[in-house]
Structure formats: structure tokens, C-alpha cells
PDB file of C-alpha atoms in Angstrom:
ATOM      1  CA  MET A   1     -65.955  26.080  18.663  1.00  0.00           C
ATOM      2  CA  SER A   2     -65.874  26.454  14.867  1.00  0.00           C
ATOM      3  CA  GLU A   3     -62.285  27.714  15.005  1.00  0.00           C
ATOM      4  CA  SER A   4     -61.307  24.561  16.884  1.00  0.00           C
ATOM      5  CA  ASN A   5     -63.271  22.452  14.408  1.00  0.00           C
ATOM      6  CA  ASN A   6     -61.563  24.202  11.500  1.00  0.00           C
ATOM      7  CA  GLY A   7     -58.166  23.499  13.068  1.00  0.00           C
ATOM      8  CA  MET A   8     -58.999  19.807  13.427  1.00  0.00           C
ATOM      9  CA  ASN A   9     -60.207  19.654   9.823  1.00  0.00           C
ATOM     10  CA  GLU A  10     -56.941  21.197   8.616  1.00  0.00           C
ATOM     11  CA  TYR A  11     -54.953  18.794  10.783  1.00  0.00           C
ATOM     12  CA  ARG A  12     -56.978  15.845   9.433  1.00  0.00           C
ATOM     13  CA  LYS A  13     -56.404  17.051   5.875  1.00  0.00           C
ATOM     14  CA  SER A  14     -52.643  17.279   6.435  1.00  0.00           C
ATOM     15  CA  ILE A  15     -52.573  13.738   7.860  1.00  0.00           C
ATOM     16  CA  LEU A  16     -54.454  12.393   4.833  1.00  0.00           C
ATOM     17  CA  GLU A  17     -52.084  14.203   2.464  1.00  0.00           C
ATOM     18  CA  GLU A  18     -49.092  12.737   4.303  1.00  0.00           C
ATOM     19  CA  LYS A  19     -50.673   9.257   4.169  1.00  0.00           C
ATOM     20  CA  SER A  20     -51.205   9.608   0.426  1.00  0.00           C
ATOM     21  CA  LYS A  21     -47.558  10.596  -0.066  1.00  0.00           C
ATOM     22  CA  SER A  22     -46.447   7.711   2.122  1.00  0.00           C
ATOM     23  CA  ASP A  23     -48.574   5.243   0.128  1.00  0.00           C
ATOM     24  CA  ASP A  24     -47.071   6.507  -3.127  1.00  0.00           C
ATOM     25  CA  ASP A  25     -43.554   6.196  -1.711  1.00  0.00           C
ATOM     26  CA  PHE A  26     -44.299   2.676  -0.460  1.00  0.00           C
ATOM     27  CA  GLU A  27     -45.295   1.489  -3.924  1.00  0.00           C
ATOM     28  CA  LYS A  28     -42.263   3.139  -5.530  1.00  0.00           C
ATOM     29  CA  TYR A  29     -39.837   1.627  -3.009  1.00  0.00           C
ATOM     30  CA  ILE A  30     -41.324  -1.869  -3.286  1.00  0.00           C
ATOM     31  CA  THR A  31     -41.013  -1.685  -7.082  1.00  0.00           C
ATOM     32  CA  PHE A  32     -37.492  -0.244  -6.923  1.00  0.00           C
ATOM     33  CA  ILE A  33     -36.217  -2.814  -4.414  1.00  0.00           C
ATOM     34  CA  ALA A  34     -37.816  -5.828  -6.123  1.00  0.00           C
ATOM     35  CA  SER A  35     -36.696  -4.898  -9.623  1.00  0.00           C
ATOM     36  CA  GLY A  36     -33.239  -3.875  -8.385  1.00  0.00           C
ATOM     37  CA  SER A  37     -32.848  -7.188  -6.594  1.00  0.00           C
ATOM     38  CA  LEU A  38     -33.751  -9.051  -9.770  1.00  0.00           C
ATOM     39  CA  GLY A  39     -31.178  -7.042 -11.709  1.00  0.00           C
ATOM     40  CA  LEU A  40     -28.449  -7.605  -9.139  1.00  0.00           C
ATOM     41  CA  THR A  41     -28.949 -11.360  -9.172  1.00  0.00           C
ATOM     42  CA  LEU A  42     -28.613 -11.435 -12.936  1.00  0.00           C
ATOM     43  CA  THR A  43     -25.322  -9.565 -12.625  1.00  0.00           C
ATOM     44  CA  PHE A  44     -24.137 -11.946  -9.901  1.00  0.00           C
ATOM     45  CA  ILE A  45     -24.957 -14.955 -12.045  1.00  0.00           C
ATOM     46  CA  ASP A  46     -23.342 -13.429 -15.116  1.00  0.00           C
ATOM     47  CA  LYS A  47     -20.126 -12.194 -13.481  1.00  0.00           C
ATOM     48  CA  ILE A  48     -19.514 -14.282 -10.353  1.00  0.00           C
ATOM     49  CA  SER A  49     -21.369 -17.578 -10.297  1.00  0.00           C
ATOM     50  CA  PRO A  50     -22.801 -18.775 -13.620  1.00  0.00           C
ATOM     51  CA  LEU A  51     -25.871 -20.987 -13.266  1.00  0.00           C
ATOM     52  CA  ASP A  52     -24.168 -23.990 -14.846  1.00  0.00           C
ATOM     53  CA  LYS A  53     -21.650 -23.976 -11.959  1.00  0.00           C
ATOM     54  CA  SER A  54     -24.090 -22.980  -9.218  1.00  0.00           C
ATOM     55  CA  ILE A  55     -25.687 -25.247  -6.660  1.00  0.00           C
ATOM     56  CA  PHE A  56     -29.146 -24.920  -5.112  1.00  0.00           C
ATOM     57  CA  LYS A  57     -30.514 -23.249  -8.229  1.00  0.00           C
ATOM     58  CA  TRP A  58     -34.048 -23.763  -6.942  1.00  0.00           C
ATOM     59  CA  VAL A  59     -33.334 -21.184  -4.211  1.00  0.00           C
ATOM     60  CA  ILE A  60     -32.628 -18.428  -6.745  1.00  0.00           C
ATOM     61  CA  VAL A  61     -35.638 -19.455  -8.822  1.00  0.00           C
ATOM     62  CA  LEU A  62     -37.817 -19.243  -5.706  1.00  0.00           C
ATOM     63  CA  GLY A  63     -36.370 -15.793  -4.995  1.00  0.00           C
ATOM     64  CA  TRP A  64     -37.065 -14.638  -8.546  1.00  0.00           C
ATOM     65  CA  PHE A  65     -40.644 -15.878  -8.424  1.00  0.00           C
ATOM     66  CA  SER A  66     -41.156 -14.140  -5.085  1.00  0.00           C
ATOM     67  CA  LEU A  67     -39.844 -10.857  -6.465  1.00  0.00           C
ATOM     68  CA  GLY A  68     -41.903 -11.217  -9.647  1.00  0.00           C
ATOM     69  CA  ILE A  69     -45.056 -11.888  -7.659  1.00  0.00           C
ATOM     70  CA  THR A  70     -44.182  -8.918  -5.427  1.00  0.00           C
ATOM     71  CA  LEU A  71     -44.087  -6.651  -8.476  1.00  0.00           C
ATOM     72  CA  PHE A  72     -47.393  -8.053  -9.741  1.00  0.00           C
ATOM     73  CA  ILE A  73     -49.138  -7.649  -6.368  1.00  0.00           C
ATOM     74  CA  ASN A  74     -47.795  -4.108  -6.072  1.00  0.00           C
ATOM     75  CA  LEU A  75     -49.218  -3.263  -9.487  1.00  0.00           C
ATOM     76  CA  LEU A  76     -52.522  -4.915  -8.564  1.00  0.00           C
ATOM     77  CA  SER A  77     -52.634  -2.939  -5.312  1.00  0.00           C
ATOM     78  CA  HIS A  78     -52.131   0.308  -7.198  1.00  0.00           C
ATOM     79  CA  TYR A  79     -54.896  -0.586  -9.670  1.00  0.00           C
ATOM     80  CA  ILE A  80     -57.362  -1.603  -6.941  1.00  0.00           C
ATOM     81  CA  SER A  81     -56.547   1.560  -4.989  1.00  0.00           C
ATOM     82  CA  SER A  82     -57.435   3.645  -8.028  1.00  0.00           C
ATOM     83  CA  ILE A  83     -60.730   1.786  -8.442  1.00  0.00           C
ATOM     84  CA  ASN A  84     -61.476   2.194  -4.731  1.00  0.00           C
ATOM     85  CA  ASN A  85     -60.912   5.937  -4.944  1.00  0.00           C
ATOM     86  CA  THR A  86     -63.423   6.131  -7.789  1.00  0.00           C
ATOM     87  CA  LYS A  87     -65.929   4.118  -5.750  1.00  0.00           C
ATOM     88  CA  THR A  88     -65.452   6.386  -2.741  1.00  0.00           C
ATOM     89  CA  VAL A  89     -66.026   9.484  -4.847  1.00  0.00           C
ATOM     90  CA  GLN A  90     -69.192   7.853  -6.193  1.00  0.00           C
ATOM     91  CA  ASP A  91     -70.317   7.063  -2.637  1.00  0.00           C
ATOM     92  CA  VAL A  92     -69.824  10.708  -1.695  1.00  0.00           C
ATOM     93  CA  ASP A  93     -71.686  11.849  -4.821  1.00  0.00           C
ATOM     94  CA  ASP A  94     -74.532   9.478  -3.954  1.00  0.00           C
ATOM     95  CA  ASN A  95     -74.742  11.056  -0.490  1.00  0.00           C
ATOM     96  CA  ILE A  96     -74.678   7.730   1.283  1.00  0.00           C
ATOM     97  CA  PRO A  97     -74.814   7.940   5.096  1.00  0.00           C
ATOM     98  CA  TYR A  98     -71.534   8.736   6.826  1.00  0.00           C
ATOM     99  CA  ASP A  99     -71.385   5.418   8.701  1.00  0.00           C
ATOM    100  CA  GLU A 100     -71.880   3.469   5.486  1.00  0.00           C
ATOM    101  CA  LEU A 101     -69.272   5.618   3.723  1.00  0.00           C
ATOM    102  CA  THR A 102     -66.642   5.019   6.390  1.00  0.00           C
ATOM    103  CA  ASN A 103     -67.522   1.305   6.500  1.00  0.00           C
ATOM    104  CA  ASN A 104     -67.024   1.058   2.709  1.00  0.00           C
ATOM    105  CA  ILE A 105     -63.711   2.909   2.926  1.00  0.00           C
ATOM    106  CA  ASP A 106     -62.506   0.643   5.741  1.00  0.00           C
ATOM    107  CA  LYS A 107     -63.373  -2.491   3.734  1.00  0.00           C
ATOM    108  CA  ARG A 108     -61.577  -1.150   0.684  1.00  0.00           C
ATOM    109  CA  ASN A 109     -58.536  -0.097   2.674  1.00  0.00           C
ATOM    110  CA  LYS A 110     -58.318  -3.534   4.291  1.00  0.00           C
ATOM    111  CA  ILE A 111     -57.901  -5.152   0.870  1.00  0.00           C
ATOM    112  CA  ILE A 112     -55.090  -2.738  -0.030  1.00  0.00           C
ATOM    113  CA  SER A 113     -53.433  -3.248   3.363  1.00  0.00           C
ATOM    114  CA  ASN A 114     -53.491  -7.021   2.903  1.00  0.00           C
ATOM    115  CA  LEU A 115     -51.973  -6.733  -0.561  1.00  0.00           C
ATOM    116  CA  ASN A 116     -49.274  -4.389   0.750  1.00  0.00           C
ATOM    117  CA  LEU A 117     -48.445  -6.729   3.624  1.00  0.00           C
ATOM    118  CA  THR A 118     -48.217  -9.627   1.175  1.00  0.00           C
ATOM    119  CA  SER A 119     -45.832  -7.530  -0.965  1.00  0.00           C
ATOM    120  CA  ILE A 120     -43.603  -6.862   2.034  1.00  0.00           C
ATOM    121  CA  ILE A 121     -43.501 -10.522   3.032  1.00  0.00           C
ATOM    122  CA  LEU A 122     -42.773 -11.748  -0.503  1.00  0.00           C
ATOM    123  CA  LEU A 123     -40.129  -9.062  -0.992  1.00  0.00           C
ATOM    124  CA  GLY A 124     -38.383 -10.100   2.224  1.00  0.00           C
ATOM    125  CA  PHE A 125     -38.625 -13.780   1.322  1.00  0.00           C
ATOM    126  CA  GLY A 126     -37.303 -13.146  -2.193  1.00  0.00           C
ATOM    127  CA  ILE A 127     -34.347 -11.152  -0.911  1.00  0.00           C
ATOM    128  CA  LEU A 128     -33.634 -13.817   1.703  1.00  0.00           C
ATOM    129  CA  CYS A 129     -33.603 -16.524  -0.996  1.00  0.00           C
ATOM    130  CA  ILE A 130     -31.251 -14.449  -3.116  1.00  0.00           C
ATOM    131  CA  LEU A 131     -28.923 -13.842  -0.174  1.00  0.00           C
ATOM    132  CA  ILE A 132     -28.879 -17.549   0.661  1.00  0.00           C
ATOM    133  CA  PHE A 133     -28.142 -18.492  -2.947  1.00  0.00           C
ATOM    134  CA  THR A 134     -25.478 -15.814  -3.280  1.00  0.00           C
ATOM    135  CA  THR A 135     -23.775 -16.785  -0.028  1.00  0.00           C
ATOM    136  CA  ILE A 136     -23.753 -20.507  -0.818  1.00  0.00           C
ATOM    137  CA  ASN A 137     -22.428 -19.992  -4.331  1.00  0.00           C
ATOM    138  CA  ALA A 138     -19.906 -17.301  -3.437  1.00  0.00           C
ATOM    139  CA  TYR A 139     -18.210 -19.815  -1.130  1.00  0.00           C
ATOM    140  CA  ASN A 140     -18.816 -22.707  -3.499  1.00  0.00           C
ATOM    141  CA  GLY A 141     -17.215 -21.046  -6.529  1.00  0.00           C
TER     142      GLY A 141
END
């Protein structure tokens, strides 16, 4: 029985390590895509469709704000995650009951999940705005 339990503990540990790596990658990719999209639009405006000749400028501004907010929320998510990890370690050190510990972790993870989902939605919306602006002005110019 303990050998089976040990195997499950190792499996659980490997899943948590993979989740941690995936979370790190998620934050990196969100940051990379959002900042890259901002940079590409600046190049488009500089080289292909200057703002003074563009139409529907509000669409690109909306896209930029969405990408900027995405970057901010991603940074906030990372910060809150770090704080939550410290709180969880403190909960473990305080020997709080297992049910309370898992309940606290679930509450904390829900906040991070909501922030991450918001980042994804804003990133998609920002990219969509940029694509709309680019398409309209590529044919307009």
C-alpha cells in the first residue's frame, strides 16, 4: 500500500511541477505576444499607414489600450501569485487543517485564473482591433 501511495505522491509532484512550468510559460507568452503586437503596430503605422492618413484611429487606440491592460494584468497576476505562494507556505507552517488549506489554495487560485482569463480575452480583443485597423488602412492607403 505504501509503495502505491509513494507512486501517487511522485505522480502528483510531477503534475504540480508541470503546472508550474506551464504557468510560467503562459505569463511569458502573454507578455511576448502583447508587447510584440504593440511593436508591430508601431512599425505598420511608421512604414505603411501613418496615423495622419489613417481612418478609424479609435480602433488602433482601443487595441493599444487592450494590449497595455493585458500587460498590466499579467504583471498583477504574477505579483498576486507570488503573494499567494507565501500565504500558502505560511498556512502550512501554521499547521492549519488540510480542508482549510485546500480551501484557501482554491480561493487564491481562482483569483489568478480569473486574471489569466481576463488577460487572454483582452489580448485577443487587442489583436482583433489591430487586425481590423490594419486591414482597413492597408486597403485605404
